[in-house]
Amino acid sequence: MVHFVGAGPGGPDLITLRGARLLSEADCVIYAGSLVNPALLALTKEGASIYNSAQMTLEQVLAVIGEMERSGKTTVRLHTGDPCLYGAIQEQMDQLDELGIPWDVTPGVSSFCGAAAAVGTEYTLPGVSQSVIITRMAGRTPVPERESIASLAAHGATMVIFLSAGMLEGLSTELLKGAYTPDTPAALVYKATWPEEKVVRCTVGTLAQAGREHQISKTALVLVGDFLSHSYQRSLLYHPGFSTEFRQGDGSLDGAAL
Ligand code: SAH
């Protein structure tokens, strides 16, 4: 059996209870060494075989899993953040299906949640944005043309951009082709929830300069949007005039939709 486990964004106590239990029971752990905090390996049991997948191909990962499986052992495949984002787990799950090896997935706290916590902000503010666009610049992994940054930026919604901290100049140019202006607030969040976490607030126009000044070119997220400006409408949900299934309001806002 293989358990895909989300390791969380970095802080070793941000793995889920289920993830920690699976990690402590596993006979073999294959972790994504470039971003998983190695402090998590302290949870593994004595004698567990540990592999860093940063130095392995998909074939090698599958070979290790296959060998474990043949001797009735359990493997945890530990991915950074939540495995469903840029985790390259689909190809592993599909191959395991072909090999008849059972697997399941334990979610984790994605770095985009860790970044909001680091900045101390909410992505979905009434009157500002109710959508979060998670995307990346095209790198060696291509991005379909219909999902170009420029086209997604047309919405002016909250954007969280992964895997692009090394391309801030180009990112800024693409964002400006959409609904953002050079003054739209932005933030670079480096290693959110790690001890060396850095939050750099800037604007869409000064992204590249901020990256240079603070030497951030990898392991960072770029946050973009007016949610960073702290100007918004208060929520209806907690407004005294708003009635919900759970709370009777004073009637002044009856009929308003959430
Ligand atoms: N599955 C992961 C993302 C893996 S892709 C998740 O859910 O977070 C790797 C990219 O994620 C990095 O290049 C960086 O853009 C981002 N990333 C991962 N951990 C991060 C962290 N702690 N702080 C900021 N960005 C992070």
PDB file of C-alpha atoms and ligand atoms in Angstrom:
ATOM      1  CA  MET A   1       0.000   0.000   0.000  1.00  0.00           C
ATOM      2  CA  VAL A   2       1.174   3.492  -0.844  1.00  0.00           C
ATOM      3  CA  HIS A   3      -0.005   6.564   1.040  1.00  0.00           C
ATOM      4  CA  PHE A   4       0.476   9.894  -0.719  1.00  0.00           C
ATOM      5  CA  VAL A   5       0.757  12.411   2.100  1.00  0.00           C
ATOM      6  CA  GLY A   6       0.753  16.197   2.013  1.00  0.00           C
ATOM      7  CA  ALA A   7       3.636  17.376   4.181  1.00  0.00           C
ATOM      8  CA  GLY A   8       2.290  20.913   4.556  1.00  0.00           C
ATOM      9  CA  PRO A   9       4.094  24.102   3.573  1.00  0.00           C
ATOM     10  CA  GLY A  10       7.188  23.744   5.756  1.00  0.00           C
ATOM     11  CA  GLY A  11       6.524  24.109   9.478  1.00  0.00           C
ATOM     12  CA  PRO A  12       6.871  20.479  10.667  1.00  0.00           C
ATOM     13  CA  ASP A  13       3.831  20.783  12.935  1.00  0.00           C
ATOM     14  CA  LEU A  14       1.650  21.709   9.970  1.00  0.00           C
ATOM     15  CA  ILE A  15       1.283  18.139   8.719  1.00  0.00           C
ATOM     16  CA  THR A  16      -2.153  16.618   9.455  1.00  0.00           C
ATOM     17  CA  LEU A  17      -2.599  14.162  12.331  1.00  0.00           C
ATOM     18  CA  ARG A  18      -3.370  11.445   9.784  1.00  0.00           C
ATOM     19  CA  GLY A  19      -0.275  12.315   7.765  1.00  0.00           C
ATOM     20  CA  ALA A  20       1.906  12.197  10.878  1.00  0.00           C
ATOM     21  CA  ARG A  21       0.482   8.808  11.869  1.00  0.00           C
ATOM     22  CA  LEU A  22       1.054   7.320   8.422  1.00  0.00           C
ATOM     23  CA  LEU A  23       4.586   8.711   8.413  1.00  0.00           C
ATOM     24  CA  SER A  24       5.310   7.161  11.806  1.00  0.00           C
ATOM     25  CA  GLU A  25       4.003   3.748  10.689  1.00  0.00           C
ATOM     26  CA  ALA A  26       5.617   3.588   7.225  1.00  0.00           C
ATOM     27  CA  ASP A  27       8.329   1.038   6.386  1.00  0.00           C
ATOM     28  CA  CYS A  28       9.527   3.284   3.581  1.00  0.00           C
ATOM     29  CA  VAL A  29       9.299   7.033   3.025  1.00  0.00           C
ATOM     30  CA  ILE A  30      10.005   8.670  -0.319  1.00  0.00           C
ATOM     31  CA  TYR A  31       9.995  12.431   0.212  1.00  0.00           C
ATOM     32  CA  ALA A  32      10.215  15.322  -2.228  1.00  0.00           C
ATOM     33  CA  GLY A  33      13.542  16.551  -0.909  1.00  0.00           C
ATOM     34  CA  SER A  34      13.611  19.934  -2.604  1.00  0.00           C
ATOM     35  CA  LEU A  35      10.750  21.338  -0.522  1.00  0.00           C
ATOM     36  CA  VAL A  36       9.653  18.929   2.204  1.00  0.00           C
ATOM     37  CA  ASN A  37      11.094  19.988   5.557  1.00  0.00           C
ATOM     38  CA  PRO A  38      13.535  17.188   6.532  1.00  0.00           C
ATOM     39  CA  ALA A  39      12.535  17.794  10.186  1.00  0.00           C
ATOM     40  CA  LEU A  40       9.448  15.702   9.367  1.00  0.00           C
ATOM     41  CA  LEU A  41      11.652  12.642   8.929  1.00  0.00           C
ATOM     42  CA  ALA A  42      12.088  12.628  12.711  1.00  0.00           C
ATOM     43  CA  LEU A  43       8.565  11.181  12.822  1.00  0.00           C
ATOM     44  CA  THR A  44       9.575   8.043  10.924  1.00  0.00           C
ATOM     45  CA  LYS A  45      10.084   4.770  12.765  1.00  0.00           C
ATOM     46  CA  GLU A  46      13.450   3.221  13.532  1.00  0.00           C
ATOM     47  CA  GLY A  47      14.757   1.291  10.560  1.00  0.00           C
ATOM     48  CA  ALA A  48      12.425   2.843   7.967  1.00  0.00           C
ATOM     49  CA  SER A  49      14.010   3.175   4.526  1.00  0.00           C
ATOM     50  CA  ILE A  50      14.179   6.842   3.511  1.00  0.00           C
ATOM     51  CA  TYR A  51      14.574   8.067  -0.087  1.00  0.00           C
ATOM     52  CA  ASN A  52      14.855  11.614  -1.412  1.00  0.00           C
ATOM     53  CA  SER A  53      12.917  11.706  -4.685  1.00  0.00           C
ATOM     54  CA  ALA A  54      14.711  14.886  -5.824  1.00  0.00           C
ATOM     55  CA  GLN A  55      17.461  12.563  -7.056  1.00  0.00           C
ATOM     56  CA  MET A  56      15.147   9.915  -8.531  1.00  0.00           C
ATOM     57  CA  THR A  57      13.156   9.379 -11.715  1.00  0.00           C
ATOM     58  CA  LEU A  58       9.532   8.228 -11.741  1.00  0.00           C
ATOM     59  CA  GLU A  59      10.813   4.769 -12.746  1.00  0.00           C
ATOM     60  CA  GLN A  60      13.140   4.630  -9.744  1.00  0.00           C
ATOM     61  CA  VAL A  61      10.373   5.741  -7.380  1.00  0.00           C
ATOM     62  CA  LEU A  62       8.117   2.998  -8.762  1.00  0.00           C
ATOM     63  CA  ALA A  63      10.893   0.431  -8.488  1.00  0.00           C
ATOM     64  CA  VAL A  64      11.336   1.199  -4.770  1.00  0.00           C
ATOM     65  CA  ILE A  65       7.583   1.067  -4.176  1.00  0.00           C
ATOM     66  CA  GLY A  66       7.331  -2.230  -6.108  1.00  0.00           C
ATOM     67  CA  GLU A  67      10.080  -3.804  -4.018  1.00  0.00           C
ATOM     68  CA  MET A  68       8.405  -2.684  -0.774  1.00  0.00           C
ATOM     69  CA  GLU A  69       5.078  -3.985  -1.977  1.00  0.00           C
ATOM     70  CA  ARG A  70       6.537  -7.424  -2.777  1.00  0.00           C
ATOM     71  CA  SER A  71       7.720  -7.754   0.802  1.00  0.00           C
ATOM     72  CA  GLY A  72       4.371  -6.579   2.202  1.00  0.00           C
ATOM     73  CA  LYS A  73       5.679  -3.190   3.309  1.00  0.00           C
ATOM     74  CA  THR A  74       3.979   0.199   3.407  1.00  0.00           C
ATOM     75  CA  THR A  75       5.325   3.268   1.640  1.00  0.00           C
ATOM     76  CA  VAL A  76       4.571   6.925   2.325  1.00  0.00           C
ATOM     77  CA  ARG A  77       5.136   9.208  -0.644  1.00  0.00           C
ATOM     78  CA  LEU A  78       5.573  12.582   1.009  1.00  0.00           C
ATOM     79  CA  HIS A  79       4.825  15.629  -1.134  1.00  0.00           C
ATOM     80  CA  THR A  80       5.128  19.284  -0.232  1.00  0.00           C
ATOM     81  CA  GLY A  81       2.022  21.313   0.633  1.00  0.00           C
ATOM     82  CA  ASP A  82      -1.011  19.495  -0.699  1.00  0.00           C
ATOM     83  CA  PRO A  83      -0.209  16.805  -3.251  1.00  0.00           C
ATOM     84  CA  CYS A  84      -2.983  17.934  -5.626  1.00  0.00           C
ATOM     85  CA  LEU A  85      -1.087  21.050  -6.742  1.00  0.00           C
ATOM     86  CA  TYR A  86       2.002  20.717  -8.953  1.00  0.00           C
ATOM     87  CA  GLY A  87       2.794  17.438  -7.231  1.00  0.00           C
ATOM     88  CA  ALA A  88       3.202  15.148 -10.270  1.00  0.00           C
ATOM     89  CA  ILE A  89       1.153  12.534  -8.422  1.00  0.00           C
ATOM     90  CA  GLN A  90      -1.273  11.665 -11.230  1.00  0.00           C
ATOM     91  CA  GLU A  91       1.393   9.754 -13.160  1.00  0.00           C
ATOM     92  CA  GLN A  92       2.329   7.868 -10.005  1.00  0.00           C
ATOM     93  CA  MET A  93      -1.272   6.958  -9.173  1.00  0.00           C
ATOM     94  CA  ASP A  94      -1.934   5.827 -12.748  1.00  0.00           C
ATOM     95  CA  GLN A  95       1.187   3.658 -12.799  1.00  0.00           C
ATOM     96  CA  LEU A  96       0.300   2.154  -9.419  1.00  0.00           C
ATOM     97  CA  ASP A  97      -3.161   1.286 -10.777  1.00  0.00           C
ATOM     98  CA  GLU A  98      -1.509  -0.465 -13.691  1.00  0.00           C
ATOM     99  CA  LEU A  99       0.733  -2.393 -11.332  1.00  0.00           C
ATOM    100  CA  GLY A 100      -2.252  -3.276  -9.126  1.00  0.00           C
ATOM    101  CA  ILE A 101      -0.740  -1.517  -6.093  1.00  0.00           C
ATOM    102  CA  PRO A 102      -3.357   0.170  -3.854  1.00  0.00           C
ATOM    103  CA  TRP A 103      -2.906   3.800  -2.823  1.00  0.00           C
ATOM    104  CA  ASP A 104      -4.695   6.624  -1.073  1.00  0.00           C
ATOM    105  CA  VAL A 105      -4.137  10.341  -0.556  1.00  0.00           C
ATOM    106  CA  THR A 106      -3.942  12.343   2.679  1.00  0.00           C
ATOM    107  CA  PRO A 107      -4.314  16.060   2.006  1.00  0.00           C
ATOM    108  CA  GLY A 108      -1.975  18.703   3.385  1.00  0.00           C
ATOM    109  CA  VAL A 109      -1.885  22.442   3.963  1.00  0.00           C
ATOM    110  CA  SER A 110      -0.879  23.996   0.672  1.00  0.00           C
ATOM    111  CA  SER A 111       1.738  26.730   0.606  1.00  0.00           C
ATOM    112  CA  PHE A 112      -0.858  29.144  -0.752  1.00  0.00           C
ATOM    113  CA  CYS A 113      -2.651  28.823   2.604  1.00  0.00           C
ATOM    114  CA  GLY A 114       0.664  29.167   4.454  1.00  0.00           C
ATOM    115  CA  ALA A 115       1.364  32.333   2.455  1.00  0.00           C
ATOM    116  CA  ALA A 116      -1.965  33.949   3.395  1.00  0.00           C
ATOM    117  CA  ALA A 117      -1.199  33.155   7.034  1.00  0.00           C
ATOM    118  CA  ALA A 118       2.284  34.660   6.690  1.00  0.00           C
ATOM    119  CA  VAL A 119       0.905  37.852   5.178  1.00  0.00           C
ATOM    120  CA  GLY A 120      -1.991  37.908   7.645  1.00  0.00           C
ATOM    121  CA  THR A 121      -4.671  38.372   5.038  1.00  0.00           C
ATOM    122  CA  GLU A 122      -7.763  36.813   3.477  1.00  0.00           C
ATOM    123  CA  TYR A 123      -7.870  36.096  -0.261  1.00  0.00           C
ATOM    124  CA  THR A 124     -11.652  36.467  -0.630  1.00  0.00           C
ATOM    125  CA  LEU A 125     -12.844  39.893   0.496  1.00  0.00           C
ATOM    126  CA  PRO A 126     -16.397  41.120  -0.106  1.00  0.00           C
ATOM    127  CA  GLY A 127     -16.447  43.837  -2.744  1.00  0.00           C
ATOM    128  CA  VAL A 128     -12.853  43.071  -3.766  1.00  0.00           C
ATOM    129  CA  SER A 129     -12.543  39.503  -5.011  1.00  0.00           C
ATOM    130  CA  GLN A 130     -14.418  36.276  -4.441  1.00  0.00           C
ATOM    131  CA  SER A 131     -12.137  34.120  -6.576  1.00  0.00           C
ATOM    132  CA  VAL A 132      -8.588  32.873  -6.208  1.00  0.00           C
ATOM    133  CA  ILE A 133      -6.698  32.014  -9.371  1.00  0.00           C
ATOM    134  CA  ILE A 134      -3.874  29.556  -8.766  1.00  0.00           C
ATOM    135  CA  THR A 135      -1.489  29.385 -11.657  1.00  0.00           C
ATOM    136  CA  ARG A 136       2.133  29.584 -12.777  1.00  0.00           C
ATOM    137  CA  MET A 137       4.261  31.068 -15.528  1.00  0.00           C
ATOM    138  CA  ALA A 138       5.237  28.663 -18.266  1.00  0.00           C
ATOM    139  CA  GLY A 139       8.705  27.314 -17.594  1.00  0.00           C
ATOM    140  CA  ARG A 140      10.112  24.023 -18.780  1.00  0.00           C
ATOM    141  CA  THR A 141       6.607  22.763 -18.057  1.00  0.00           C
ATOM    142  CA  PRO A 142       4.360  24.450 -20.620  1.00  0.00           C
ATOM    143  CA  VAL A 143       1.093  26.197 -19.721  1.00  0.00           C
ATOM    144  CA  PRO A 144      -1.807  25.987 -22.209  1.00  0.00           C
ATOM    145  CA  GLU A 145      -2.120  29.286 -24.138  1.00  0.00           C
ATOM    146  CA  ARG A 146      -5.720  29.763 -22.993  1.00  0.00           C
ATOM    147  CA  GLU A 147      -4.390  29.936 -19.406  1.00  0.00           C
ATOM    148  CA  SER A 148      -1.740  32.576 -20.055  1.00  0.00           C
ATOM    149  CA  ILE A 149      -1.103  34.935 -17.125  1.00  0.00           C
ATOM    150  CA  ALA A 150      -2.293  37.841 -19.288  1.00  0.00           C
ATOM    151  CA  SER A 151      -5.653  36.172 -19.930  1.00  0.00           C
ATOM    152  CA  LEU A 152      -6.169  35.141 -16.304  1.00  0.00           C
ATOM    153  CA  ALA A 153      -5.132  38.620 -15.166  1.00  0.00           C
ATOM    154  CA  ALA A 154      -8.055  40.039 -17.152  1.00  0.00           C
ATOM    155  CA  HIS A 155     -10.315  39.144 -14.198  1.00  0.00           C
ATOM    156  CA  GLY A 156      -8.512  41.348 -11.685  1.00  0.00           C
ATOM    157  CA  ALA A 157      -9.215  38.619  -9.118  1.00  0.00           C
ATOM    158  CA  THR A 158      -6.882  37.421  -6.366  1.00  0.00           C
ATOM    159  CA  MET A 159      -3.977  35.558  -7.972  1.00  0.00           C
ATOM    160  CA  VAL A 160      -1.517  33.180  -6.355  1.00  0.00           C
ATOM    161  CA  ILE A 161       1.345  32.375  -8.681  1.00  0.00           C
ATOM    162  CA  PHE A 162       3.452  29.283  -8.018  1.00  0.00           C
ATOM    163  CA  LEU A 163       6.820  28.290  -9.491  1.00  0.00           C
ATOM    164  CA  SER A 164       7.505  31.707 -10.987  1.00  0.00           C
ATOM    165  CA  ALA A 165       9.725  33.599  -8.535  1.00  0.00           C
ATOM    166  CA  GLY A 166      12.630  33.294 -10.984  1.00  0.00           C
ATOM    167  CA  MET A 167      10.661  35.095 -13.729  1.00  0.00           C
ATOM    168  CA  LEU A 168       9.378  38.203 -11.974  1.00  0.00           C
ATOM    169  CA  GLU A 169      10.155  40.642 -14.789  1.00  0.00           C
ATOM    170  CA  GLY A 170       8.161  38.610 -17.312  1.00  0.00           C
ATOM    171  CA  LEU A 171       5.430  37.943 -14.759  1.00  0.00           C
ATOM    172  CA  SER A 172       4.995  41.642 -14.100  1.00  0.00           C
ATOM    173  CA  THR A 173       4.726  42.358 -17.855  1.00  0.00           C
ATOM    174  CA  GLU A 174       2.085  39.649 -18.283  1.00  0.00           C
ATOM    175  CA  LEU A 175       0.057  40.824 -15.268  1.00  0.00           C
ATOM    176  CA  LEU A 176      -0.007  44.369 -16.626  1.00  0.00           C
ATOM    177  CA  LYS A 177      -1.631  43.106 -19.832  1.00  0.00           C
ATOM    178  CA  GLY A 178      -4.659  42.218 -17.698  1.00  0.00           C
ATOM    179  CA  ALA A 179      -6.722  44.234 -15.252  1.00  0.00           C
ATOM    180  CA  TYR A 180      -3.901  45.130 -12.868  1.00  0.00           C
ATOM    181  CA  THR A 181      -1.984  48.411 -12.861  1.00  0.00           C
ATOM    182  CA  PRO A 182       1.623  49.046 -11.794  1.00  0.00           C
ATOM    183  CA  ASP A 183       0.206  50.137  -8.405  1.00  0.00           C
ATOM    184  CA  THR A 184      -1.844  47.000  -7.761  1.00  0.00           C
ATOM    185  CA  PRO A 185      -0.541  45.534  -4.500  1.00  0.00           C
ATOM    186  CA  ALA A 186       1.525  42.351  -4.638  1.00  0.00           C
ATOM    187  CA  ALA A 187       3.588  40.300  -2.207  1.00  0.00           C
ATOM    188  CA  LEU A 188       6.427  37.834  -2.445  1.00  0.00           C
ATOM    189  CA  VAL A 189       6.237  35.142   0.202  1.00  0.00           C
ATOM    190  CA  TYR A 190       9.435  33.134   0.547  1.00  0.00           C
ATOM    191  CA  LYS A 191       9.355  29.827   2.444  1.00  0.00           C
ATOM    192  CA  ALA A 192       6.045  30.495   4.169  1.00  0.00           C
ATOM    193  CA  THR A 193       5.891  28.834   7.624  1.00  0.00           C
ATOM    194  CA  TRP A 194       9.631  27.924   7.595  1.00  0.00           C
ATOM    195  CA  PRO A 195      11.879  29.633  10.168  1.00  0.00           C
ATOM    196  CA  GLU A 196      13.458  31.619   7.317  1.00  0.00           C
ATOM    197  CA  GLU A 197      10.075  32.862   6.015  1.00  0.00           C
ATOM    198  CA  LYS A 198      10.148  36.294   4.340  1.00  0.00           C
ATOM    199  CA  VAL A 199       7.208  38.454   3.302  1.00  0.00           C
ATOM    200  CA  VAL A 200       7.962  41.296   0.929  1.00  0.00           C
ATOM    201  CA  ARG A 201       5.117  43.621   0.068  1.00  0.00           C
ATOM    202  CA  CYS A 202       5.437  45.439  -3.238  1.00  0.00           C
ATOM    203  CA  THR A 203       3.304  46.233  -6.279  1.00  0.00           C
ATOM    204  CA  VAL A 204       2.832  44.601  -9.670  1.00  0.00           C
ATOM    205  CA  GLY A 205       5.186  47.251 -11.080  1.00  0.00           C
ATOM    206  CA  THR A 206       7.945  46.620  -8.519  1.00  0.00           C
ATOM    207  CA  LEU A 207       7.853  42.808  -8.328  1.00  0.00           C
ATOM    208  CA  ALA A 208      11.184  42.249 -10.078  1.00  0.00           C
ATOM    209  CA  GLN A 209      12.952  44.945  -8.073  1.00  0.00           C
ATOM    210  CA  ALA A 210      11.575  43.501  -4.819  1.00  0.00           C
ATOM    211  CA  GLY A 211      12.813  40.037  -5.801  1.00  0.00           C
ATOM    212  CA  ARG A 212      16.300  41.372  -6.548  1.00  0.00           C
ATOM    213  CA  GLU A 213      16.515  43.458  -3.381  1.00  0.00           C
ATOM    214  CA  HIS A 214      15.475  40.592  -1.143  1.00  0.00           C
ATOM    215  CA  GLN A 215      17.240  37.887  -3.168  1.00  0.00           C
ATOM    216  CA  ILE A 216      14.087  35.895  -3.715  1.00  0.00           C
ATOM    217  CA  SER A 217      14.147  33.818  -6.876  1.00  0.00           C
ATOM    218  CA  LYS A 218      12.773  30.454  -5.766  1.00  0.00           C
ATOM    219  CA  THR A 219      10.646  28.691  -3.137  1.00  0.00           C
ATOM    220  CA  ALA A 220       8.289  31.641  -3.124  1.00  0.00           C
ATOM    221  CA  LEU A 221       4.750  32.508  -4.077  1.00  0.00           C
ATOM    222  CA  VAL A 222       3.654  35.706  -5.744  1.00  0.00           C
ATOM    223  CA  LEU A 223       0.373  37.091  -4.453  1.00  0.00           C
ATOM    224  CA  VAL A 224      -1.400  39.725  -6.509  1.00  0.00           C
ATOM    225  CA  GLY A 225      -4.588  41.690  -6.054  1.00  0.00           C
ATOM    226  CA  ASP A 226      -6.466  44.375  -4.212  1.00  0.00           C
ATOM    227  CA  PHE A 227      -7.124  41.987  -1.311  1.00  0.00           C
ATOM    228  CA  LEU A 228      -3.700  43.180  -0.115  1.00  0.00           C
ATOM    229  CA  SER A 229      -4.900  46.768   0.170  1.00  0.00           C
ATOM    230  CA  HIS A 230      -7.212  46.267   3.158  1.00  0.00           C
ATOM    231  CA  SER A 231     -10.090  48.173   1.618  1.00  0.00           C
ATOM    232  CA  TYR A 232     -13.236  46.052   1.468  1.00  0.00           C
ATOM    233  CA  GLN A 233     -16.845  45.736   2.624  1.00  0.00           C
ATOM    234  CA  ARG A 234     -17.566  43.963   5.898  1.00  0.00           C
ATOM    235  CA  SER A 235     -19.068  40.477   5.547  1.00  0.00           C
ATOM    236  CA  LEU A 236     -22.810  40.017   5.561  1.00  0.00           C
ATOM    237  CA  LEU A 237     -22.477  36.710   7.389  1.00  0.00           C
ATOM    238  CA  TYR A 238     -21.492  38.378  10.667  1.00  0.00           C
ATOM    239  CA  HIS A 239     -23.491  41.593  10.194  1.00  0.00           C
ATOM    240  CA  PRO A 240     -26.050  42.272  12.987  1.00  0.00           C
ATOM    241  CA  GLY A 241     -28.742  42.919  10.368  1.00  0.00           C
ATOM    242  CA  PHE A 242     -28.316  39.650   8.517  1.00  0.00           C
ATOM    243  CA  SER A 243     -30.343  36.554   9.417  1.00  0.00           C
ATOM    244  CA  THR A 244     -28.973  33.080   8.740  1.00  0.00           C
ATOM    245  CA  GLU A 245     -30.053  29.533   9.438  1.00  0.00           C
ATOM    246  CA  PHE A 246     -28.167  29.787  12.738  1.00  0.00           C
ATOM    247  CA  ARG A 247     -28.748  33.372  13.920  1.00  0.00           C
ATOM    248  CA  GLN A 248     -31.659  35.826  13.875  1.00  0.00           C
ATOM    249  CA  GLY A 249     -30.580  39.296  12.672  1.00  0.00           C
ATOM    250  CA  ASP A 250     -32.298  42.593  13.499  1.00  0.00           C
ATOM    251  CA  GLY A 251     -34.027  42.562  10.107  1.00  0.00           C
ATOM    252  CA  SER A 252     -32.244  45.551   8.596  1.00  0.00           C
ATOM    253  CA  LEU A 253     -30.553  43.444   5.932  1.00  0.00           C
ATOM    254  CA  ASP A 254     -33.211  40.788   5.361  1.00  0.00           C
ATOM    255  CA  GLY A 255     -33.230  39.611   1.791  1.00  0.00           C
ATOM    256  CA  ALA A 256     -29.573  40.374   1.091  1.00  0.00           C
ATOM    257  CA  ALA A 257     -27.741  37.501  -0.530  1.00  0.00           C
ATOM    258  CA  LEU A 258     -24.418  36.234   0.763  1.00  0.00           C
TER     259      LEU A 258
HETATM  260  N1  SAH B   1       2.066  21.047  -3.709  1.00  0.00           N
HETATM  261  C1  SAH B   1       2.728  22.258  -3.281  1.00  0.00           C
HETATM  262  C2  SAH B   1       3.323  23.037  -4.439  1.00  0.00           C
HETATM  263  C3  SAH B   1       4.488  22.341  -5.106  1.00  0.00           C
HETATM  264  S1  SAH B   1       5.183  23.255  -6.414  1.00  0.00           S
HETATM  265  C4  SAH B   1       1.767  23.102  -2.441  1.00  0.00           C
HETATM  266  O1  SAH B   1       0.598  22.740  -2.282  1.00  0.00           O
HETATM  267  O2  SAH B   1       2.199  24.105  -1.912  1.00  0.00           O
HETATM  268  C5  SAH B   1       6.535  24.058  -5.650  1.00  0.00           C
HETATM  269  C6  SAH B   1       6.271  25.564  -5.570  1.00  0.00           C
HETATM  270  O3  SAH B   1       5.364  25.812  -4.514  1.00  0.00           O
HETATM  271  C7  SAH B   1       7.489  26.395  -5.225  1.00  0.00           C
HETATM  272  O4  SAH B   1       8.233  26.715  -6.373  1.00  0.00           O
HETATM  273  C8  SAH B   1       6.856  27.634  -4.648  1.00  0.00           C
HETATM  274  O5  SAH B   1       6.317  28.454  -5.669  1.00  0.00           O
HETATM  275  C9  SAH B   1       5.684  27.030  -3.899  1.00  0.00           C
HETATM  276  N2  SAH B   1       5.998  26.749  -2.492  1.00  0.00           N
HETATM  277  C10 SAH B   1       6.055  25.543  -1.879  1.00  0.00           C
HETATM  278  N3  SAH B   1       6.268  25.675  -0.554  1.00  0.00           N
HETATM  279  C11 SAH B   1       6.338  27.012  -0.325  1.00  0.00           C
HETATM  280  C12 SAH B   1       6.486  27.810   0.848  1.00  0.00           C
HETATM  281  N4  SAH B   1       6.612  27.259   2.054  1.00  0.00           N
HETATM  282  N5  SAH B   1       6.480  29.154   0.707  1.00  0.00           N
HETATM  283  C13 SAH B   1       6.304  29.734  -0.495  1.00  0.00           C
HETATM  284  N6  SAH B   1       6.149  29.039  -1.637  1.00  0.00           N
HETATM  285  C14 SAH B   1       6.157  27.704  -1.555  1.00  0.00           C
END
